PDB file of C-alpha atoms in Angstrom:
ATOM      1  CA  MET A  73      40.943  92.225 144.955  1.00 53.00           C
ATOM      2  CA  LEU A  74      40.061  94.314 141.919  1.00 57.00           C
ATOM      3  CA  ASP A  75      36.594  93.856 140.482  1.00 56.00           C
ATOM      4  CA  LEU A  76      37.194  94.523 136.810  1.00 53.00           C
ATOM      5  CA  THR A  77      34.346  92.327 135.608  1.00 51.00           C
ATOM      6  CA  LYS A  78      31.872  95.209 135.572  1.00 50.00           C
ATOM      7  CA  LEU A  79      33.937  97.534 133.424  1.00 49.00           C
ATOM      8  CA  PRO A  80      32.372  98.695 130.161  1.00 45.00           C
ATOM      9  CA  LYS A  81      34.171  98.461 126.822  1.00 43.00           C
ATOM     10  CA  PRO A  82      34.416 101.909 125.225  1.00 39.00           C
ATOM     11  CA  ALA A  83      33.242 102.290 121.656  1.00 36.00           C
ATOM     12  CA  ILE A  84      35.625 105.184 121.018  1.00 35.00           C
ATOM     13  CA  GLY A  85      39.041 105.956 122.429  1.00 42.00           C
ATOM     14  CA  PRO A  86      40.730 103.690 124.946  1.00 43.00           C
ATOM     15  CA  THR A  87      39.470 100.225 125.618  1.00 44.00           C
ATOM     16  CA  SER A  88      38.503  99.247 129.146  1.00 47.00           C
ATOM     17  CA  ALA A  89      41.020  97.784 131.543  1.00 46.00           C
ATOM     18  CA  VAL A  90      39.456  94.356 131.040  1.00 46.00           C
ATOM     19  CA  ALA A  91      39.009  94.406 127.277  1.00 48.00           C
ATOM     20  CA  ALA A  92      42.466  95.848 126.749  1.00 42.00           C
ATOM     21  CA  TYR A  93      44.546  92.884 127.644  1.00 41.00           C
ATOM     22  CA  ASP A  94      43.031  89.513 126.580  1.00 44.00           C
ATOM     23  CA  ALA A  95      40.965  86.787 128.192  1.00 42.00           C
ATOM     24  CA  HIS A  96      43.078  86.898 131.352  1.00 46.00           C
ATOM     25  CA  ALA A  97      42.645  90.660 131.805  1.00 63.00           C
ATOM     26  CA  VAL A  98      41.698  90.583 135.476  1.00 68.00           C
ATOM     27  CA  ASP A  99      44.761  88.507 136.355  1.00 74.00           C
ATOM     28  CA  VAL A 100      46.996  90.716 134.209  1.00 77.00           C
ATOM     29  CA  VAL A 101      45.784  93.962 135.787  1.00 81.00           C
ATOM     30  CA  GLU A 102      45.989  92.464 139.277  1.00 84.00           C
ATOM     31  CA  GLU A 103      49.566  91.383 138.553  1.00 84.00           C
ATOM     32  CA  ALA A 104      50.419  94.911 137.410  1.00 86.00           C
ATOM     33  CA  VAL A 105      49.180  96.519 140.640  1.00 89.00           C
ATOM     34  CA  ARG A 106      50.022  93.719 143.100  1.00 89.00           C
ATOM     35  CA  ASN A 107      53.407  95.062 144.161  1.00 90.00           C
ATOM     36  CA  VAL A 108      52.486  98.743 144.164  1.00 94.00           C
ATOM     37  CA  ASP A 109      51.247 100.182 147.447  1.00 94.00           C
ATOM     38  CA  VAL A 110      50.357 103.843 147.368  1.00 96.00           C
ATOM     39  CA  SER A 111      51.284 105.869 150.412  1.00 96.00           C
ATOM     40  CA  GLY A 112      49.569 108.760 152.098  1.00 97.00           C
ATOM     41  CA  TRP A 113      47.018 110.626 150.034  1.00 97.00           C
ATOM     42  CA  ARG A 114      47.971 108.980 146.724  1.00 98.00           C
ATOM     43  CA  ILE A 115      45.721 107.028 144.345  1.00 98.00           C
ATOM     44  CA  LEU A 116      46.890 104.281 141.961  1.00 96.00           C
ATOM     45  CA  ILE A 117      45.283 104.572 138.534  1.00 94.00           C
ATOM     46  CA  VAL A 118      45.308 101.916 135.800  1.00 91.00           C
ATOM     47  CA  LEU A 119      45.369 103.579 132.404  1.00 86.00           C
ATOM     48  CA  PRO A 120      43.282 101.817 129.794  1.00 80.00           C
ATOM     49  CA  LYS A 121      45.114 100.526 126.742  1.00 74.00           C
ATOM     50  CA  MET A 122      44.659 102.677 123.663  1.00 73.00           C
ATOM     51  CA  LYS A 123      43.192 101.272 120.475  1.00 74.00           C
ATOM     52  CA  GLU A 124      45.981 100.375 118.060  1.00 76.00           C
ATOM     53  CA  ARG A 125      43.752 100.635 114.990  1.00 78.00           C
ATOM     54  CA  SER A 126      41.302 103.297 113.927  1.00 77.00           C
ATOM     55  CA  ASP A 127      37.632 102.446 113.458  1.00 79.00           C
ATOM     56  CA  GLY A 128      38.455 102.117 109.750  1.00 84.00           C
ATOM     57  CA  GLY A 129      41.165  99.521 110.469  1.00 84.00           C
ATOM     58  CA  ILE A 130      44.213 101.731 109.918  1.00 87.00           C
ATOM     59  CA  HIS A 131      47.191 101.184 112.244  1.00 85.00           C
ATOM     60  CA  ILE A 132      47.761 104.145 114.552  1.00 82.00           C
ATOM     61  CA  ASP A 133      51.368 105.331 114.715  1.00 85.00           C
ATOM     62  CA  PRO A 134      53.068 104.183 117.968  1.00 83.00           C
ATOM     63  CA  ALA A 135      54.424 107.718 118.529  1.00 87.00           C
ATOM     64  CA  LEU A 136      50.864 109.073 118.454  1.00 82.00           C
ATOM     65  CA  LEU A 137      49.734 106.339 120.860  1.00 80.00           C
ATOM     66  CA  GLU A 138      52.515 107.353 123.260  1.00 83.00           C
ATOM     67  CA  LYS A 139      51.438 111.003 123.086  1.00 85.00           C
ATOM     68  CA  GLU A 140      47.853 109.964 123.807  1.00 82.00           C
ATOM     69  CA  LYS A 141      48.975 107.911 126.839  1.00 82.00           C
ATOM     70  CA  LEU A 142      50.932 110.888 128.143  1.00 86.00           C
ATOM     71  CA  ALA A 143      47.859 113.091 127.864  1.00 87.00           C
ATOM     72  CA  ALA A 144      45.467 110.495 129.317  1.00 88.00           C
ATOM     73  CA  CYS A 145      42.810 112.005 131.545  1.00 92.00           C
ATOM     74  CA  MET A 146      40.707 108.939 132.426  1.00 91.00           C
ATOM     75  CA  GLY A 147      41.641 105.895 134.468  1.00 90.00           C
ATOM     76  CA  TYR A 148      40.513 103.101 136.749  1.00 91.00           C
ATOM     77  CA  VAL A 149      41.078 103.513 140.499  1.00 93.00           C
ATOM     78  CA  ALA A 150      42.981 100.379 141.563  1.00 93.00           C
ATOM     79  CA  LYS A 151      44.138 101.434 145.045  1.00 95.00           C
ATOM     80  CA  VAL A 152      43.592 104.368 147.394  1.00 97.00           C
ATOM     81  CA  GLY A 153      46.203 105.368 149.977  1.00 97.00           C
ATOM     82  CA  SER A 154      45.344 105.152 153.670  1.00 97.00           C
ATOM     83  CA  ASP A 155      45.394 108.938 154.135  1.00 98.00           C
ATOM     84  CA  ALA A 156      43.440 109.812 150.984  1.00 98.00           C
ATOM     85  CA  TYR A 157      40.409 112.002 151.657  1.00 98.00           C
ATOM     86  CA  MET A 158      41.033 112.001 155.434  1.00 97.00           C
ATOM     87  CA  ASP A 159      41.438 115.792 155.680  1.00 96.00           C
ATOM     88  CA  LYS A 160      37.933 116.893 156.710  1.00 96.00           C
ATOM     89  CA  ARG A 161      38.726 120.553 155.970  1.00 97.00           C
ATOM     90  CA  LYS A 162      39.744 119.767 152.407  1.00 97.00           C
ATOM     91  CA  PHE A 163      37.099 117.090 151.778  1.00 98.00           C
ATOM     92  CA  PRO A 164      34.112 118.080 153.971  1.00 97.00           C
ATOM     93  CA  ASN A 165      31.730 115.988 151.860  1.00 97.00           C
ATOM     94  CA  GLY A 166      33.858 112.842 151.956  1.00 96.00           C
ATOM     95  CA  PRO A 167      35.898 111.005 149.310  1.00 98.00           C
ATOM     96  CA  TRP A 168      35.718 112.090 145.691  1.00 97.00           C
ATOM     97  CA  CYS A 169      36.217 108.513 144.442  1.00 97.00           C
ATOM     98  CA  LYS A 170      36.749 104.946 145.618  1.00 96.00           C
ATOM     99  CA  GLU A 171      38.452 101.785 144.386  1.00 93.00           C
ATOM    100  CA  GLY A 172      36.693 100.514 141.287  1.00 89.00           C
ATOM    101  CA  ASP A 173      35.664 103.942 139.953  1.00 92.00           C
ATOM    102  CA  TRP A 174      36.608 105.366 136.569  1.00 92.00           C
ATOM    103  CA  VAL A 175      37.837 108.895 137.187  1.00 95.00           C
ATOM    104  CA  LEU A 176      38.830 112.058 135.353  1.00 95.00           C
ATOM    105  CA  PHE A 177      42.100 113.795 136.214  1.00 96.00           C
ATOM    106  CA  LYS A 178      44.253 116.469 134.609  1.00 94.00           C
ATOM    107  CA  SER A 179      46.239 115.388 131.566  1.00 93.00           C
ATOM    108  CA  TYR A 180      49.957 114.908 132.236  1.00 93.00           C
ATOM    109  CA  SER A 181      49.406 114.682 136.010  1.00 94.00           C
ATOM    110  CA  GLY A 182      50.885 112.159 138.383  1.00 95.00           C
ATOM    111  CA  THR A 183      53.832 109.809 138.394  1.00 96.00           C
ATOM    112  CA  ARG A 184      53.912 107.390 135.458  1.00 95.00           C
ATOM    113  CA  ILE A 185      55.139 103.813 135.845  1.00 93.00           C
ATOM    114  CA  GLN A 186      54.810 100.740 133.666  1.00 91.00           C
ATOM    115  CA  SER A 187      54.801  97.115 134.747  1.00 90.00           C
ATOM    116  CA  ARG A 188      57.745  95.282 133.182  1.00 90.00           C
ATOM    117  CA  VAL A 189      55.813  92.041 133.559  1.00 87.00           C
ATOM    118  CA  THR A 190      52.489  93.044 131.975  1.00 85.00           C
ATOM    119  CA  GLY A 191      53.257  96.258 130.090  1.00 85.00           C
ATOM    120  CA  ILE A 192      50.315  97.989 131.760  1.00 87.00           C
ATOM    121  CA  GLU A 193      50.833 101.691 132.441  1.00 89.00           C
ATOM    122  CA  LEU A 194      49.937 102.960 135.888  1.00 93.00           C
ATOM    123  CA  ARG A 195      49.743 106.461 137.251  1.00 95.00           C
ATOM    124  CA  ILE A 196      49.974 107.630 140.852  1.00 97.00           C
ATOM    125  CA  ILE A 197      48.027 110.837 141.482  1.00 98.00           C
ATOM    126  CA  ASN A 198      47.146 112.898 144.549  1.00 98.00           C
ATOM    127  CA  ASP A 199      43.646 112.581 145.973  1.00 98.00           C
ATOM    128  CA  ASP A 200      42.796 116.189 145.097  1.00 97.00           C
ATOM    129  CA  THR A 201      43.761 115.614 141.447  1.00 96.00           C
ATOM    130  CA  VAL A 202      40.532 113.693 140.793  1.00 98.00           C
ATOM    131  CA  GLU A 203      38.149 115.968 138.912  1.00 97.00           C
ATOM    132  CA  GLY A 204      35.183 113.642 138.553  1.00 96.00           C
ATOM    133  CA  VAL A 205      33.844 110.104 138.396  1.00 96.00           C
ATOM    134  CA  ILE A 206      32.649 108.650 135.090  1.00 92.00           C
ATOM    135  CA  SER A 207      29.839 106.126 135.231  1.00 85.00           C
ATOM    136  CA  ASP A 208      30.159 105.057 131.573  1.00 80.00           C
ATOM    137  CA  ILE A 209      33.501 105.697 129.883  1.00 78.00           C
ATOM    138  CA  THR A 210      32.122 104.524 126.530  1.00 74.00           C
ATOM    139  CA  LYS A 211      30.439 107.905 126.182  1.00 82.00           C
ATOM    140  CA  TYR A 212      33.588 110.022 126.531  1.00 83.00           C
ATOM    141  CA  THR A 213      36.962 110.575 124.930  1.00 81.00           C
ATOM    142  CA  ARG A 214      39.760 113.072 125.511  1.00 82.00           C
ATOM    143  CA  VAL A 215      39.674 116.131 123.253  1.00 83.00           C
TER     144      VAL A 215
END
């Protein structure tokens, strides 16, 4: 079960996975990932929902929001495949992330899918695509 209750709400950029979707956010995110099992060395990432208004209250163009989602480089680790980080030669110091972490990955990487039920965008990336773990996503935005 996902523990999304501890996720921070970013002040700038995307909102957290919990704050993004309404009062039932945990159920909504769980529904989005429930039927997706990642295989091998893959990692399932939940992309946070982008803010639809600027800090000044101006609506952000949907085309720009789509471009920002495409270029997303931060996400929440929802599931880790059974073979992820098992190669001791490639990962001598152990896993680079775990379920429940916010991670950095290269923009445009992975396989993009969207839940038809919840509208939440997910990304499946390889274990070696993770570039870092973010302890507080409120302090960072993509540039």
